[in-house]
Amino acid sequence: MACCGNCFCCQCCCREGETRTPEELTILGELRDEEDEILPRKDYESLDYDRCINEPYVEVLEGMDNRKAKKYEAVRWIMVFTIGVTVGLVGLFVDFFVRLFTKVKFTLVGDSVEKCTEKGCLPLSLLELLAFNMTFVFIASVFVLIEPVAAGSGIPEIKSYLNGVKIPGIVRLRTFVCKAAGVLFSVAGGLFVGKEGPMIHSGAIVGAGLPQFQSITFKRIKFDFPYFRSDRDKRDFVSAGAAAGVAAAFGAPIGGTLFSLEEGSSFWNQALTWKVLFCSMSATFTLNFFRSGINFNKWGSFQLPGLLNFGEFKCQDGDKNCHLWTVVDLAFFVLMGVVGGLLGALFNCMNKCLAKYRIRHIHPKAKFIRVLESLLVTMVTTVVIFAASMLLGECRDLSSPTTHNSTLSGSEDINSTIRQFFCSNKTYNDMATLFFNPQEAAIHQLFHQDGTFSPVTLSVFFVLYFLLACWTYGVSVPSGLFVPSLLCGAAFGRLVANILKVKLGMDIYSGTFALIGAAAFLGGVVRMTISLTVILIESTNEITYGLPIMITLMVAKWTGDFFNKGIYDVHIELRGVPLLEWETEVEMDKLTASDIMEPNLTYVYPHTRVQSLVSILRTTVYHAFPVVTENRQNERDFMKGNILVSNNIRFKKSTVVSRAGEQQRRCQSMKSYPSSELRNVCDEQSAVVEPAEEGEDLLQQMLERRHAPYPNLYPDQSPSEEWTMEERFRPLTFHGLILRSQLVNLLIRGVCYAENQSSATQPRLSFAEMTEDYPRYPDIHDLDLALLNPRMIVDVTPYMNPCPYTVSPNTRISQVFNLFRTMGLRHLPVVNAVGEIVGIITRHNLTHEFLVAKLRQHYITV
């Protein structure tokens, strides 16, 4: 097993160890010791992307004609455009204040350094810089204390959300406010972080919240807007918002669309592609319009498409020997890709070790400890920047100003961002030029500055930036990783160009090597290919760079994947998120659905007592329940012959214990309920069922049953001690799935009927009433049990999903996985050939760790 050399985290760099058990930690049901990996957690809820085709939804479909459908689609397009415009304005807000704060800080500190150079009061300048940086970072940390989910870039969380995992608070309005406000202070505070990653998260939040026209944080923001009340619609808007965030950050609308496709959504269609691209274009247009007008005072000129613009790569006029790159350079690009992959793997390895340390030793402590860590990182970073610029910088000759590619994000010239600390008028301090500028300006310097940077300066800058950026990513402030990775890689690429051009005398374009170095390192860290290629091409506005960038990114990804995963996947694993990969390994097809399903079912009958529903909801944490009936009338048909019995005997054996426990729990008295109110109700009330008269007309019985499509089976009809094994475990015919949120909604709204009534007397809920509380449905513990009659019956058949996707017990894992992932399912029932439900598959049953554990168990059994 290859490892990362002699680094202290060699074990982290390698792929995870092959040591589990006992019994694969009960098939990954618990965490391992401190020294081992964190397994996927079972408490993450899946998003429900599959449509529930119940009767209220069918009524909506029946009332939908072509005119209403077109109106619905027009509203969707309007919302997509609004999301794009809003994300563009958010980017404008963040960029404006970041530029304002950094300009004030560097202007005051720069003047102080120039004055103190003569007077000998440089420690005073350092204190001024520390005061600025620590104040800004403290404010950013306070925002994270208000909403902890706002920490980091947010890309791992959004990737998990689009994969189908619900992370609490990730798309709330409070998270958006803390993220957008916090990132401008963390960037202005001098930390080695970027604002591009948080822009993607902010765009996703705008996409999730804007079409809802309501807010959980601010209760007064609530409008009667019945559209898009489902996880399925919200997912599409989150995809569009995330793509708009990329487009606003890099001025790359196509790259944003591909980012949302490559990194996020497991489900995609042509209509969604067009909407996401339109949203990205809207964000780019909005940001470009306002930034061009504010910075150049030329409204409508559209010269600044994104927050990060690499400038124009172009040879000087009249230089016929100059070329951006040649075929010979491709060999160096491949080597740079290999080195970038190795450096990215080392970066991810070290950051993973730091993240584990934070999880175990910092996060469990008081919250202010996280603020102290952020301030410590800020102080060290500030001192390192100041000391390196003052002590290690070299005075380099300044070349004559060029006439091309000299425009930065504002109206500044590239030569206006040089720093002459301790140098004469004709020279500049190369280290201070890189450290005492905004990161975007430093990237422009490495890409376009004709003046050379010392190899020692580039090496020291790369090492310091690598270590500090690795330490910074993960502290409790909103932070992105794109720009620090680009800057670190650009220094590496410029160092390679310096060696080839100055030392070896080769005729190369230094800016190209700086760009390829940035792509190599960024690709080695994040492991993105298609979307990152297009983003870099759109940012450079140079299509000829497509081939070298693509080759470099592929080589960097292949090299890095040999050691570990990308940085976002690493942090997803550390959170224990059950993320589903694009596909399973070929070896997994040795397993079938029956090998991975959960056989211990908690089910409900089509007509179930209130007391039973309350008991089930209060004593389980499941989010869906199969709706079943026992085949009492057709028992002989199901048990006739040995073939059907032999085909299903293994599934019956696996569920005997769970079925017995389920029936025993259901037949417990009402005194076992956790609520004293409900216990009192049960003591006071007793249902009296009048026996049917012997001479009751048969036709009358049939008329009463016409509204009951399934037998009226009650949970209190539990097996008795005298029943035989066949009587105790009759087949459970599967009729559909009903969600926990739907059951709680029915109980709160009093949807039930009495025993002496027909189910036709039960109140009916509309689709709007069923989805009124979306996305935060009430909990069963919020239910006032004193208002319930425990002997009332709830008919769940109109509200269940009668036609969910199902699989056979013998279905191979690749088929199960593809169906579950591409259709965005939440639960996948396993139904045998006679219609009996034998198990259910959830997201946790399809994670890589779970499948590996089951495969090892399969080998042991064989």
PDB file of C-alpha atoms in Angstrom, residues 126-251:
ATOM      1  CA  LEU A 126       2.561  45.054  13.114  1.00  0.00           C
ATOM      2  CA  LEU A 127       0.197  45.899  15.959  1.00  0.00           C
ATOM      3  CA  GLU A 128      -1.991  47.928  13.597  1.00  0.00           C
ATOM      4  CA  LEU A 129      -2.189  45.006  11.173  1.00  0.00           C
ATOM      5  CA  LEU A 130      -2.976  42.633  14.040  1.00  0.00           C
ATOM      6  CA  ALA A 131      -5.715  44.938  15.293  1.00  0.00           C
ATOM      7  CA  PHE A 132      -7.387  45.053  11.869  1.00  0.00           C
ATOM      8  CA  ASN A 133      -7.147  41.324  11.205  1.00  0.00           C
ATOM      9  CA  MET A 134      -8.163  40.075  14.641  1.00  0.00           C
ATOM     10  CA  THR A 135     -11.128  42.437  14.804  1.00  0.00           C
ATOM     11  CA  PHE A 136     -12.426  41.299  11.432  1.00  0.00           C
ATOM     12  CA  VAL A 137     -11.911  37.602  12.204  1.00  0.00           C
ATOM     13  CA  PHE A 138     -13.534  37.962  15.622  1.00  0.00           C
ATOM     14  CA  ILE A 139     -16.662  39.346  13.944  1.00  0.00           C
ATOM     15  CA  ALA A 140     -16.629  36.463  11.452  1.00  0.00           C
ATOM     16  CA  SER A 141     -16.315  33.957  14.327  1.00  0.00           C
ATOM     17  CA  VAL A 142     -19.271  35.540  16.116  1.00  0.00           C
ATOM     18  CA  PHE A 143     -21.427  34.942  13.032  1.00  0.00           C
ATOM     19  CA  VAL A 144     -20.433  31.276  13.125  1.00  0.00           C
ATOM     20  CA  LEU A 145     -21.358  31.113  16.810  1.00  0.00           C
ATOM     21  CA  ILE A 146     -24.822  32.334  15.860  1.00  0.00           C
ATOM     22  CA  GLU A 147     -25.135  29.671  13.149  1.00  0.00           C
ATOM     23  CA  PRO A 148     -22.443  26.923  13.278  1.00  0.00           C
ATOM     24  CA  VAL A 149     -23.447  25.577   9.865  1.00  0.00           C
ATOM     25  CA  ALA A 150     -22.115  28.820   8.325  1.00  0.00           C
ATOM     26  CA  ALA A 151     -18.519  27.712   8.977  1.00  0.00           C
ATOM     27  CA  GLY A 152     -16.336  26.513   6.124  1.00  0.00           C
ATOM     28  CA  SER A 153     -17.059  26.783   2.431  1.00  0.00           C
ATOM     29  CA  GLY A 154     -20.427  25.029   2.494  1.00  0.00           C
ATOM     30  CA  ILE A 155     -19.625  23.034  -0.646  1.00  0.00           C
ATOM     31  CA  PRO A 156     -19.508  19.666   1.184  1.00  0.00           C
ATOM     32  CA  GLU A 157     -22.914  20.377   2.696  1.00  0.00           C
ATOM     33  CA  ILE A 158     -24.466  21.477  -0.603  1.00  0.00           C
ATOM     34  CA  LYS A 159     -22.966  18.457  -2.345  1.00  0.00           C
ATOM     35  CA  SER A 160     -24.560  16.250   0.310  1.00  0.00           C
ATOM     36  CA  TYR A 161     -27.891  18.055  -0.041  1.00  0.00           C
ATOM     37  CA  LEU A 162     -27.992  17.579  -3.804  1.00  0.00           C
ATOM     38  CA  ASN A 163     -27.021  13.941  -3.257  1.00  0.00           C
ATOM     39  CA  GLY A 164     -30.200  13.548  -1.225  1.00  0.00           C
ATOM     40  CA  VAL A 165     -29.085  14.045   2.393  1.00  0.00           C
ATOM     41  CA  LYS A 166     -30.878  16.519   4.622  1.00  0.00           C
ATOM     42  CA  ILE A 167     -28.425  18.418   6.829  1.00  0.00           C
ATOM     43  CA  PRO A 168     -30.260  20.519   9.436  1.00  0.00           C
ATOM     44  CA  GLY A 169     -30.044  24.271   8.921  1.00  0.00           C
ATOM     45  CA  ILE A 170     -27.964  24.130   5.763  1.00  0.00           C
ATOM     46  CA  VAL A 171     -30.384  26.181   3.613  1.00  0.00           C
ATOM     47  CA  ARG A 172     -31.928  28.441   6.240  1.00  0.00           C
ATOM     48  CA  LEU A 173     -32.110  32.227   5.984  1.00  0.00           C
ATOM     49  CA  ARG A 174     -30.094  32.671   9.184  1.00  0.00           C
ATOM     50  CA  THR A 175     -27.324  30.556   7.679  1.00  0.00           C
ATOM     51  CA  PHE A 176     -27.360  32.762   4.601  1.00  0.00           C
ATOM     52  CA  VAL A 177     -27.033  35.983   6.587  1.00  0.00           C
ATOM     53  CA  CYS A 178     -24.203  34.614   8.736  1.00  0.00           C
ATOM     54  CA  LYS A 179     -22.440  33.151   5.703  1.00  0.00           C
ATOM     55  CA  ALA A 180     -22.585  36.232   3.489  1.00  0.00           C
ATOM     56  CA  ALA A 181     -21.698  38.666   6.278  1.00  0.00           C
ATOM     57  CA  GLY A 182     -19.093  36.433   7.879  1.00  0.00           C
ATOM     58  CA  VAL A 183     -17.133  35.667   4.724  1.00  0.00           C
ATOM     59  CA  LEU A 184     -16.411  39.306   3.950  1.00  0.00           C
ATOM     60  CA  PHE A 185     -14.900  39.749   7.424  1.00  0.00           C
ATOM     61  CA  SER A 186     -12.877  36.530   7.270  1.00  0.00           C
ATOM     62  CA  VAL A 187     -11.434  37.480   3.862  1.00  0.00           C
ATOM     63  CA  ALA A 188     -10.790  41.082   4.930  1.00  0.00           C
ATOM     64  CA  GLY A 189      -9.188  39.729   8.115  1.00  0.00           C
ATOM     65  CA  GLY A 190      -6.191  38.448   6.198  1.00  0.00           C
ATOM     66  CA  LEU A 191      -6.900  34.735   6.594  1.00  0.00           C
ATOM     67  CA  PHE A 192      -5.864  32.522   3.701  1.00  0.00           C
ATOM     68  CA  VAL A 193      -9.457  31.906   2.641  1.00  0.00           C
ATOM     69  CA  GLY A 194     -11.552  32.822  -0.372  1.00  0.00           C
ATOM     70  CA  LYS A 195     -15.083  34.080  -0.885  1.00  0.00           C
ATOM     71  CA  GLU A 196     -15.870  31.866  -3.885  1.00  0.00           C
ATOM     72  CA  GLY A 197     -16.848  28.734  -1.927  1.00  0.00           C
ATOM     73  CA  PRO A 198     -19.241  30.590   0.392  1.00  0.00           C
ATOM     74  CA  MET A 199     -20.738  32.235  -2.698  1.00  0.00           C
ATOM     75  CA  ILE A 200     -21.758  28.777  -3.919  1.00  0.00           C
ATOM     76  CA  HIS A 201     -23.354  28.001  -0.559  1.00  0.00           C
ATOM     77  CA  SER A 202     -25.089  31.389  -0.478  1.00  0.00           C
ATOM     78  CA  GLY A 203     -26.449  30.828  -3.975  1.00  0.00           C
ATOM     79  CA  ALA A 204     -27.821  27.431  -2.965  1.00  0.00           C
ATOM     80  CA  ILE A 205     -29.585  28.988   0.046  1.00  0.00           C
ATOM     81  CA  VAL A 206     -31.134  31.658  -2.181  1.00  0.00           C
ATOM     82  CA  GLY A 207     -32.314  28.914  -4.532  1.00  0.00           C
ATOM     83  CA  ALA A 208     -33.828  26.930  -1.676  1.00  0.00           C
ATOM     84  CA  GLY A 209     -35.547  29.771   0.139  1.00  0.00           C
ATOM     85  CA  LEU A 210     -36.633  32.339  -2.431  1.00  0.00           C
ATOM     86  CA  PRO A 211     -39.263  30.175  -4.207  1.00  0.00           C
ATOM     87  CA  GLN A 212     -40.827  29.244  -0.837  1.00  0.00           C
ATOM     88  CA  PHE A 213     -41.762  32.852   0.062  1.00  0.00           C
ATOM     89  CA  GLN A 214     -41.480  32.050   3.753  1.00  0.00           C
ATOM     90  CA  SER A 215     -38.827  31.793   6.455  1.00  0.00           C
ATOM     91  CA  ILE A 216     -38.502  29.632   9.537  1.00  0.00           C
ATOM     92  CA  THR A 217     -36.121  32.123  11.122  1.00  0.00           C
ATOM     93  CA  PHE A 218     -38.363  35.130  10.535  1.00  0.00           C
ATOM     94  CA  LYS A 219     -41.934  33.949  11.065  1.00  0.00           C
ATOM     95  CA  ARG A 220     -43.487  37.090   9.589  1.00  0.00           C
ATOM     96  CA  ILE A 221     -42.036  36.320   6.168  1.00  0.00           C
ATOM     97  CA  LYS A 222     -44.812  34.058   4.950  1.00  0.00           C
ATOM     98  CA  PHE A 223     -46.883  34.432   1.801  1.00  0.00           C
ATOM     99  CA  ASP A 224     -49.598  32.252   0.377  1.00  0.00           C
ATOM    100  CA  PHE A 225     -47.531  30.743  -2.427  1.00  0.00           C
ATOM    101  CA  PRO A 226     -48.653  27.144  -3.099  1.00  0.00           C
ATOM    102  CA  TYR A 227     -45.996  26.291  -5.688  1.00  0.00           C
ATOM    103  CA  PHE A 228     -42.811  24.248  -5.195  1.00  0.00           C
ATOM    104  CA  ARG A 229     -43.765  22.680  -1.845  1.00  0.00           C
ATOM    105  CA  SER A 230     -41.629  19.548  -2.169  1.00  0.00           C
ATOM    106  CA  ASP A 231     -38.052  18.365  -1.870  1.00  0.00           C
ATOM    107  CA  ARG A 232     -38.077  17.581  -5.576  1.00  0.00           C
ATOM    108  CA  ASP A 233     -38.738  21.181  -6.622  1.00  0.00           C
ATOM    109  CA  LYS A 234     -36.409  22.593  -3.983  1.00  0.00           C
ATOM    110  CA  ARG A 235     -33.584  20.371  -5.231  1.00  0.00           C
ATOM    111  CA  ASP A 236     -33.875  21.849  -8.717  1.00  0.00           C
ATOM    112  CA  PHE A 237     -33.711  25.391  -7.370  1.00  0.00           C
ATOM    113  CA  VAL A 238     -30.775  24.544  -5.118  1.00  0.00           C
ATOM    114  CA  SER A 239     -28.945  23.193  -8.182  1.00  0.00           C
ATOM    115  CA  ALA A 240     -29.661  26.437 -10.018  1.00  0.00           C
ATOM    116  CA  GLY A 241     -28.585  28.572  -7.053  1.00  0.00           C
ATOM    117  CA  ALA A 242     -25.313  26.680  -6.583  1.00  0.00           C
ATOM    118  CA  ALA A 243     -24.534  27.035 -10.284  1.00  0.00           C
ATOM    119  CA  ALA A 244     -25.321  30.763 -10.084  1.00  0.00           C
ATOM    120  CA  GLY A 245     -22.895  31.039  -7.172  1.00  0.00           C
ATOM    121  CA  VAL A 246     -20.107  29.527  -9.276  1.00  0.00           C
ATOM    122  CA  ALA A 247     -21.017  31.766 -12.188  1.00  0.00           C
ATOM    123  CA  ALA A 248     -20.917  34.879 -10.007  1.00  0.00           C
ATOM    124  CA  ALA A 249     -17.646  33.847  -8.373  1.00  0.00           C
ATOM    125  CA  PHE A 250     -15.709  33.104 -11.562  1.00  0.00           C
ATOM    126  CA  GLY A 251     -17.756  34.701 -14.320  1.00  0.00           C
TER     127      GLY A 251
END
